[in-house]
mmCIF file of C-alpha atoms and ligand atoms in Angstrom:
data_model
loop_
_atom_site.group_PDB
_atom_site.id
_atom_site.type_symbol
_atom_site.label_atom_id
_atom_site.label_comp_id
_atom_site.label_asym_id
_atom_site.label_seq_id
_atom_site.Cartn_x
_atom_site.Cartn_y
_atom_site.Cartn_z
ATOM 1 C CA MET A 1 28.082 -7.549 52.281
ATOM 2 C CA GLN A 2 27.287 -10.818 54.583
ATOM 3 C CA SER A 3 24.993 -13.812 53.761
ATOM 4 C CA PHE A 4 21.830 -15.402 55.171
ATOM 5 C CA VAL A 5 20.135 -18.275 54.879
ATOM 6 C CA VAL A 6 15.930 -18.120 56.033
ATOM 7 C CA MET A 7 14.245 -21.272 56.362
ATOM 8 C CA GLN A 8 10.316 -20.112 55.792
ATOM 9 C CA GLY A 9 7.943 -22.929 55.305
ATOM 10 C CA GLN A 10 4.383 -22.378 54.749
ATOM 11 C CA THR A 11 5.226 -18.475 55.024
ATOM 12 C CA TYR A 12 7.088 -18.104 52.239
ATOM 13 C CA GLN A 13 4.031 -17.035 49.578
ATOM 14 C CA GLU A 14 3.047 -14.278 52.089
ATOM 15 C CA GLU A 15 6.328 -12.659 52.879
ATOM 16 C CA LYS A 16 7.806 -13.137 49.097
ATOM 17 C CA GLU A 17 4.720 -11.231 48.098
ATOM 18 C CA LEU A 18 5.208 -8.570 51.096
ATOM 19 C CA GLY A 19 8.425 -8.245 49.396
ATOM 20 C CA VAL A 20 9.671 -8.973 53.408
ATOM 21 C CA ILE A 21 10.983 -11.195 55.909
ATOM 22 C CA TRP A 22 9.524 -11.257 59.471
ATOM 23 C CA SER A 23 10.300 -12.901 62.594
ATOM 24 C CA LEU A 24 8.743 -12.955 66.494
ATOM 25 C CA GLN A 25 11.689 -11.142 68.701
ATOM 26 C CA GLN A 26 10.965 -14.052 70.867
ATOM 27 C CA ASP A 27 9.227 -17.947 70.317
ATOM 28 C CA SER A 28 7.660 -19.372 73.351
ATOM 29 C CA SER A 29 9.964 -21.834 73.844
ATOM 30 C CA GLY A 30 13.135 -19.551 74.090
ATOM 31 C CA LYS A 31 14.532 -22.192 71.503
ATOM 32 C CA GLU A 32 16.787 -20.961 68.502
ATOM 33 C CA ARG A 33 16.482 -17.363 70.023
ATOM 34 C CA HIS A 34 20.093 -17.056 68.015
ATOM 35 C CA SER A 35 18.709 -17.670 64.906
ATOM 36 C CA ARG A 36 15.728 -14.481 65.580
ATOM 37 C CA LEU A 37 18.208 -12.054 67.219
ATOM 38 C CA ARG A 38 20.380 -12.251 64.204
ATOM 39 C CA MET A 39 17.496 -10.677 62.296
ATOM 40 C CA ILE A 40 19.546 -7.568 63.835
ATOM 41 C CA GLU A 41 22.526 -8.216 62.173
ATOM 42 C CA VAL A 42 21.090 -7.779 58.358
ATOM 43 C CA ASN A 43 22.120 -4.596 56.789
ATOM 44 C CA GLU A 44 20.970 -3.118 53.230
ATOM 45 C CA GLY A 45 22.753 -5.016 50.686
ATOM 46 C CA ASP A 46 22.700 -8.047 52.294
ATOM 47 C CA ARG A 47 21.930 -11.177 50.460
ATOM 48 C CA ILE A 48 19.508 -13.808 51.443
ATOM 49 C CA PHE A 49 19.020 -17.300 50.179
ATOM 50 C CA HIS A 50 15.284 -18.657 51.064
ATOM 51 C CA TYR A 51 14.490 -22.200 51.979
ATOM 52 C CA VAL A 52 11.257 -23.623 51.537
ATOM 53 C CA LYS A 53 10.927 -27.652 51.901
ATOM 54 C CA GLY A 54 14.294 -28.942 51.500
ATOM 55 C CA ASN A 55 15.060 -26.216 48.655
ATOM 56 C CA ILE A 56 16.667 -22.970 47.726
ATOM 57 C CA VAL A 57 13.569 -21.012 46.337
ATOM 58 C CA ALA A 58 14.889 -17.273 46.276
ATOM 59 C CA LEU A 59 17.752 -15.112 46.247
ATOM 60 C CA SER A 60 16.994 -11.506 47.946
ATOM 61 C CA VAL A 61 18.689 -8.546 48.859
ATOM 62 C CA ALA A 62 17.897 -6.497 51.660
ATOM 63 C CA LYS A 63 16.315 -2.987 51.069
ATOM 64 C CA THR A 64 16.400 -1.895 54.719
ATOM 65 C CA GLY A 65 18.420 -3.214 57.694
ATOM 66 C CA CYS A 66 16.596 -4.984 60.619
ATOM 67 C CA GLN A 67 13.247 -2.812 62.471
ATOM 68 C CA ILE A 68 10.749 -3.238 65.015
ATOM 69 C CA ALA A 69 7.743 -3.859 63.548
ATOM 70 C CA SER A 70 4.735 -5.912 64.424
ATOM 71 C CA ASN A 71 3.315 -8.885 62.203
ATOM 72 C CA PRO A 72 2.841 -7.515 58.549
ATOM 73 C CA SER A 73 0.524 -10.133 57.495
ATOM 74 C CA THR A 74 -2.940 -10.109 56.340
ATOM 75 C CA MET A 75 -3.833 -13.954 57.081
ATOM 76 C CA GLN A 76 -5.790 -14.590 60.230
ATOM 77 C CA ASN A 77 -5.867 -17.266 62.534
ATOM 78 C CA GLN A 78 -2.281 -17.360 63.065
ATOM 79 C CA GLU A 79 -1.362 -16.875 67.069
ATOM 80 C CA ARG A 80 2.515 -16.724 66.102
ATOM 81 C CA TRP A 81 1.916 -13.604 63.638
ATOM 82 C CA ASN A 82 0.747 -11.541 67.140
ATOM 83 C CA ASP A 83 3.501 -9.571 69.040
ATOM 84 C CA ASP A 84 6.424 -7.220 67.727
ATOM 85 C CA GLY A 85 8.899 -8.601 65.869
ATOM 86 C CA TYR A 86 11.912 -7.857 63.692
ATOM 87 C CA LEU A 87 11.308 -7.129 60.152
ATOM 88 C CA VAL A 88 13.449 -6.608 57.016
ATOM 89 C CA GLU A 89 12.243 -5.328 53.448
ATOM 90 C CA LEU A 90 13.909 -7.303 50.380
ATOM 91 C CA GLU A 91 13.980 -8.045 46.988
ATOM 92 C CA TYR A 92 13.023 -11.496 46.138
ATOM 93 C CA HIS A 93 14.106 -12.955 42.733
ATOM 94 C CA GLU A 94 12.616 -16.317 43.001
ATOM 95 C CA LEU A 95 14.546 -19.360 41.407
ATOM 96 C CA GLU A 96 12.809 -20.556 37.835
ATOM 97 C CA VAL A 97 14.592 -23.993 38.856
ATOM 98 C CA PRO A 98 14.907 -24.606 42.506
ATOM 99 C CA VAL A 99 18.222 -25.510 44.445
ATOM 100 C CA ASN A 100 17.475 -29.106 46.428
ATOM 101 C CA ILE A 101 19.772 -29.259 48.848
ATOM 102 C CA ARG A 102 19.602 -33.438 49.799
ATOM 103 C CA SER A 103 20.765 -34.102 45.722
ATOM 104 C CA LYS A 104 23.721 -31.403 46.152
ATOM 105 C CA PHE A 105 24.852 -32.179 49.795
ATOM 106 C CA ASP A 106 27.613 -33.836 49.051
ATOM 107 C CA ALA A 107 29.240 -30.509 47.413
ATOM 108 C CA ILE A 108 27.111 -28.614 51.004
ATOM 109 C CA LEU A 109 28.592 -30.568 53.790
ATOM 110 C CA PRO A 110 31.938 -29.723 53.551
ATOM 111 C CA LEU A 111 31.278 -26.195 53.901
ATOM 112 C CA LEU A 112 28.955 -26.233 56.649
ATOM 113 C CA PRO A 113 30.135 -24.439 59.810
ATOM 114 C CA ILE A 114 30.285 -26.109 62.996
ATOM 115 C CA LYS A 115 28.062 -23.816 64.759
ATOM 116 C CA TYR A 116 24.869 -22.549 63.649
ATOM 117 C CA SER A 117 24.774 -23.724 60.815
ATOM 118 C CA PRO A 118 21.865 -24.072 58.500
ATOM 119 C CA PHE A 119 21.290 -27.572 57.351
ATOM 120 C CA GLN A 120 22.232 -30.990 59.578
ATOM 121 C CA ALA A 121 24.140 -33.437 58.734
ATOM 122 C CA ASP A 122 21.167 -35.576 57.400
ATOM 123 C CA ALA A 123 20.221 -32.867 54.921
ATOM 124 C CA ASN A 124 17.136 -32.105 56.607
ATOM 125 C CA GLY A 125 17.270 -27.745 57.797
ATOM 126 C CA ASN A 126 17.736 -27.132 60.786
ATOM 127 C CA GLN A 127 14.758 -25.541 63.529
ATOM 128 C CA GLY A 128 15.880 -21.682 63.389
ATOM 129 C CA TYR A 129 14.746 -19.094 61.840
ATOM 130 C CA LEU A 130 17.700 -17.391 60.472
ATOM 131 C CA TYR A 131 21.240 -18.567 60.194
ATOM 132 C CA PRO A 132 24.461 -16.765 58.687
ATOM 133 C CA CYS A 133 25.894 -18.049 55.430
ATOM 134 C CA ASN A 134 29.520 -17.807 54.823
ATOM 135 C CA GLU A 135 31.274 -17.007 51.727
ATOM 136 C CA GLU A 136 32.217 -20.666 50.582
ATOM 137 C CA LEU A 137 28.833 -21.685 51.639
ATOM 138 C CA SER A 138 27.361 -18.938 49.423
ATOM 139 C CA ILE A 139 29.820 -19.471 46.486
ATOM 140 C CA LYS A 140 28.907 -23.205 46.520
ATOM 141 C CA LEU A 141 25.146 -21.947 46.450
ATOM 142 C CA LEU A 142 25.109 -18.961 43.909
ATOM 143 C CA GLU A 143 26.985 -21.733 41.549
ATOM 144 C CA LEU A 144 23.712 -24.195 42.076
ATOM 145 C CA ILE A 145 21.287 -21.616 41.344
ATOM 146 C CA GLY A 146 23.526 -20.435 38.348
ATOM 147 C CA ASP A 147 24.168 -23.952 36.892
ATOM 148 C CA LEU A 148 19.957 -24.245 36.881
ATOM 149 C CA ASN A 149 18.788 -21.011 36.609
ATOM 150 C CA ILE A 150 21.363 -19.215 34.457
ATOM 151 C CA TYR A 151 23.749 -21.126 32.363
ATOM 152 C CA GLN A 152 23.779 -23.811 29.894
ATOM 153 C CA VAL A 153 26.486 -26.694 29.210
ATOM 154 C CA ASP A 154 26.681 -28.665 25.784
ATOM 155 C CA GLU A 155 28.067 -31.435 27.090
ATOM 156 C CA GLU A 156 29.016 -32.727 24.471
ATOM 157 C CA GLN A 157 31.554 -29.752 23.231
ATOM 158 C CA LEU A 158 31.187 -28.797 26.573
ATOM 159 C CA GLU A 159 30.927 -25.469 25.867
ATOM 160 C CA LEU A 160 29.065 -22.728 28.069
ATOM 161 C CA ALA A 161 26.346 -20.341 27.062
ATOM 162 C CA ILE A 162 23.982 -17.865 29.140
ATOM 163 C CA GLY A 163 20.881 -19.919 29.152
ATOM 164 C CA THR A 164 17.149 -18.167 27.959
ATOM 165 C CA VAL A 165 15.823 -17.908 31.241
ATOM 166 C CA LEU A 166 14.571 -15.364 33.773
ATOM 167 C CA ARG A 167 11.471 -14.216 32.190
ATOM 168 C CA THR A 168 11.681 -10.475 33.209
ATOM 169 C CA GLU A 169 13.993 -10.959 36.024
ATOM 170 C CA ARG A 170 16.383 -11.353 33.671
ATOM 171 C CA ASP A 171 18.067 -8.056 33.286
ATOM 172 C CA THR A 172 18.521 -7.602 37.238
ATOM 173 C CA PHE A 173 18.906 -11.149 38.468
ATOM 174 C CA VAL A 174 22.167 -12.099 36.517
ATOM 175 C CA PRO A 175 24.120 -9.388 37.287
ATOM 176 C CA MET A 176 23.410 -9.267 41.183
ATOM 177 C CA ILE A 177 24.353 -13.335 41.248
ATOM 178 C CA ALA A 178 27.480 -11.994 39.249
ATOM 179 C CA GLU A 179 28.146 -9.300 41.237
ATOM 180 C CA THR A 180 27.626 -11.534 44.724
ATOM 181 C CA GLU A 181 29.986 -14.024 43.273
ATOM 182 C CA ALA A 182 32.642 -11.543 42.877
ATOM 183 C CA GLU A 183 32.519 -9.702 45.682
ATOM 184 C CA LEU A 184 32.275 -12.628 48.292
ATOM 185 C CA LYS A 185 35.806 -14.272 46.064
ATOM 186 C CA THR A 186 37.252 -11.105 46.523
ATOM 187 C CA LYS A 187 36.828 -11.266 49.941
ATOM 188 C CA ILE A 188 38.188 -14.876 50.411
ATOM 189 C CA ARG A 189 41.301 -14.003 47.893
ATOM 190 C CA LEU A 190 42.267 -11.101 49.846
ATOM 191 C CA GLY A 191 41.699 -12.307 53.691
ATOM 192 C CA ARG A 192 43.304 -15.700 53.027
ATOM 193 C CA LYS A 193 46.492 -13.439 51.261
ATOM 194 C CA LYS A 194 46.872 -11.061 54.126
ATOM 195 C CA PHE A 195 46.476 -14.526 55.924
ATOM 196 C CA ARG A 196 49.412 -15.896 54.462
ATOM 197 C CA ALA A 197 51.217 -13.208 54.320
ATOM 198 C CA GLY A 198 51.289 -12.957 58.269
ATOM 199 C CA LEU A 199 52.275 -16.579 58.589
ATOM 200 C CA LEU A 200 54.660 -17.536 56.540
ATOM 201 C CA PRO A 201 57.296 -15.362 58.417
ATOM 202 C CA LEU A 202 56.171 -16.530 61.842
ATOM 203 C CA TRP A 203 57.452 -20.308 60.621
ATOM 204 C CA ASP A 204 60.204 -19.375 58.845
ATOM 205 C CA TYR A 205 58.676 -19.847 55.558
ATOM 206 C CA LYS A 206 58.764 -23.918 56.067
ATOM 207 C CA CYS A 207 56.754 -26.496 56.724
ATOM 208 C CA VAL A 208 56.435 -26.854 60.397
ATOM 209 C CA LEU A 209 56.514 -30.277 60.288
ATOM 210 C CA CYS A 210 59.014 -31.570 57.186
ATOM 211 C CA GLY A 211 60.696 -28.364 56.681
ATOM 212 C CA ILE A 212 60.319 -28.529 53.224
ATOM 213 C CA GLY A 213 60.485 -24.814 52.349
ATOM 214 C CA LEU A 214 59.905 -24.204 47.992
ATOM 215 C CA PRO A 215 56.886 -21.684 47.725
ATOM 216 C CA ALA A 216 54.826 -23.510 45.578
ATOM 217 C CA LEU A 217 54.465 -26.381 48.457
ATOM 218 C CA LEU A 218 53.604 -24.141 50.946
ATOM 219 C CA ARG A 219 50.518 -23.547 52.151
ATOM 220 C CA ALA A 220 48.723 -21.270 54.637
ATOM 221 C CA SER A 221 47.209 -23.460 56.889
ATOM 222 C CA TYR A 222 44.139 -22.869 58.853
ATOM 223 C CA SER A 223 43.350 -24.353 62.457
ATOM 224 C CA LYS A 224 39.969 -22.832 62.702
ATOM 225 C CA PRO A 225 38.841 -23.273 58.790
ATOM 226 C CA TRP A 226 37.442 -20.325 57.496
ATOM 227 C CA LYS A 227 34.087 -21.584 57.619
ATOM 228 C CA ASP A 228 34.113 -21.668 61.398
ATOM 229 C CA SER A 229 35.869 -18.474 61.802
ATOM 230 C CA THR A 230 35.071 -14.784 63.134
ATOM 231 C CA ASP A 231 36.557 -11.816 60.078
ATOM 232 C CA PHE A 232 39.551 -11.206 62.601
ATOM 233 C CA GLU A 233 40.509 -14.832 63.593
ATOM 234 C CA ARG A 234 40.310 -15.171 59.657
ATOM 235 C CA VAL A 235 43.273 -12.959 59.059
ATOM 236 C CA ASP A 236 44.755 -13.572 62.553
ATOM 237 C CA PRO A 237 48.481 -15.602 61.765
ATOM 238 C CA SER A 238 48.021 -17.214 65.341
ATOM 239 C CA ASN A 239 45.197 -19.119 63.763
ATOM 240 C CA GLY A 240 47.311 -21.377 61.910
ATOM 241 C CA ILE A 241 50.678 -22.622 60.510
ATOM 242 C CA VAL A 242 52.733 -23.645 57.171
ATOM 243 C CA LEU A 243 52.678 -26.538 56.077
ATOM 244 C CA CYS A 244 53.416 -28.487 53.172
ATOM 245 C CA CYS A 245 50.707 -29.212 50.956
ATOM 246 C CA ASN A 246 50.897 -32.950 52.103
ATOM 247 C CA HIS A 247 51.192 -32.107 55.718
ATOM 248 C CA ASP A 248 48.076 -29.314 55.148
ATOM 249 C CA ALA A 249 45.719 -32.122 53.579
ATOM 250 C CA LEU A 250 46.186 -33.986 56.760
ATOM 251 C CA TYR A 251 45.763 -31.268 58.692
ATOM 252 C CA LYS A 252 43.039 -30.003 57.174
ATOM 253 C CA ASN A 253 41.269 -33.446 56.927
ATOM 254 C CA GLY A 254 41.979 -34.240 60.917
ATOM 255 C CA PHE A 255 44.353 -36.590 60.485
ATOM 256 C CA ILE A 256 47.065 -34.810 62.391
ATOM 257 C CA ALA A 257 46.640 -32.510 65.674
ATOM 258 C CA PHE A 258 48.108 -29.937 67.945
ATOM 259 C CA ASP A 259 47.749 -30.216 71.588
ATOM 260 C CA GLY A 260 48.184 -26.752 73.735
ATOM 261 C CA GLN A 261 51.306 -27.454 74.216
ATOM 262 C CA GLY A 262 52.282 -28.224 70.234
ATOM 263 C CA ARG A 263 52.840 -31.618 70.835
ATOM 264 C CA LEU A 264 51.843 -33.705 67.204
ATOM 265 C CA HIS A 265 48.768 -36.767 67.468
ATOM 266 C CA ILE A 266 48.317 -38.840 64.895
ATOM 267 C CA SER A 267 45.073 -40.051 63.567
ATOM 268 C CA SER A 268 44.769 -44.125 64.379
ATOM 269 C CA GLN A 269 43.236 -44.421 60.582
ATOM 270 C CA ILE A 270 47.396 -43.762 59.831
ATOM 271 C CA PRO A 271 49.037 -47.336 60.401
ATOM 272 C CA GLU A 272 52.508 -46.663 62.751
ATOM 273 C CA GLU A 273 54.420 -48.653 60.208
ATOM 274 C CA ASP A 274 53.668 -45.589 57.345
ATOM 275 C CA TYR A 275 54.747 -43.034 60.067
ATOM 276 C CA GLY A 276 57.568 -43.118 57.856
ATOM 277 C CA THR A 277 56.380 -42.666 54.371
ATOM 278 C CA TYR A 278 54.578 -39.440 56.286
ATOM 279 C CA SER A 279 57.252 -37.488 57.753
ATOM 280 C CA ILE A 280 56.010 -37.928 61.002
ATOM 281 C CA HIS A 281 56.345 -39.500 64.475
ATOM 282 C CA PRO A 282 53.989 -39.027 67.947
ATOM 283 C CA LYS A 283 57.431 -37.009 69.806
ATOM 284 C CA MET A 284 57.059 -34.013 67.034
ATOM 285 C CA LYS A 285 56.279 -31.256 68.820
ATOM 286 C CA ILE A 286 56.416 -27.495 67.403
ATOM 287 C CA ALA A 287 56.972 -24.029 68.753
ATOM 288 C CA ARG A 288 53.755 -22.915 69.845
ATOM 289 C CA THR A 289 52.932 -19.094 71.107
ATOM 290 C CA GLU A 290 49.973 -18.678 73.803
ATOM 291 C CA GLU A 291 48.367 -17.269 71.028
ATOM 292 C CA ASN A 292 48.059 -20.554 69.106
ATOM 293 C CA LYS A 293 47.045 -22.597 71.989
ATOM 294 C CA PRO A 294 43.161 -21.972 71.977
ATOM 295 C CA TYR A 295 42.994 -22.134 67.798
ATOM 296 C CA PHE A 296 45.676 -25.831 68.194
ATOM 297 C CA LYS A 297 42.864 -26.764 70.510
ATOM 298 C CA TRP A 298 39.947 -25.962 68.704
ATOM 299 C CA HIS A 299 40.759 -27.657 65.689
ATOM 300 C CA LYS A 300 41.662 -30.805 68.261
ATOM 301 C CA ARG A 301 37.953 -30.733 69.713
ATOM 302 C CA ASN A 302 36.325 -30.572 66.264
ATOM 303 C CA LEU A 303 37.951 -32.056 63.578
ATOM 304 C CA PHE A 304 41.058 -34.430 64.700
ATOM 305 C CA ILE A 305 39.940 -37.818 63.983
ATOM 306 C CA GLU A 306 41.122 -39.964 67.100
HETATM 307 ZN ZN1 ZN B 423 55.789 -31.021 55.045
#
């Protein structure tokens, strides 16, 4: 199962009534073409978050894969609806309470991929039509949907209860959300487990920087994070190093990086006089393989804070 975010705007209402999403195969400017071509990647059972004017307003399940079809709209005078396009049939579940992206953006921003993100860094939606939605972002959106639409928390007692919501949809909506969340979490858990199992022996079960070997403190640290990686890269042991939890936090947040030679680079945010406290120094070099190189370079280019 994959997830996507579709940017619908004015077309939402009619597409919902028709139970579809539809896009032209090409737009006149040729911009954001990837976002239309992505329609081809949709398979039966995939989940789609519907974004309209700043809010996630619905979650749907694909009933078909992508079909080539002309515009199903009955509305007139819409030039952009004329040519052949891509169509996916969906079962829409409209939310009683939409999720406002801007108001939840602190939680969403760290989960956005660097490439093909549905939202910009200022919380506005991007211009294209269909965007991939990685598992971590999907889980966050499902949590936000659940908090507003399914669960009620008694803040005095901190008790959680299923809310009295969702009119006629209740029978299918709640299990669909739960099933989606469970499937996504399982995929992440199994992927991370496989990654860790492949990575630890390569680095001798020790932090490559300080040598700590206590398993509870060791992290299988990604160079290219889950959200930015392909399924292959997510389990590729070359896409990471073994670090203790402190060094993992430094690496993950871009305070340290490695170049193609395996040399350590330290952010100027860390004062030189503190290097000893952090157990790092700029002359450190780790025994990288050829396969580590592209991942180290990606990390340094995209995450390192100079
Ligand atoms: Zn360490």
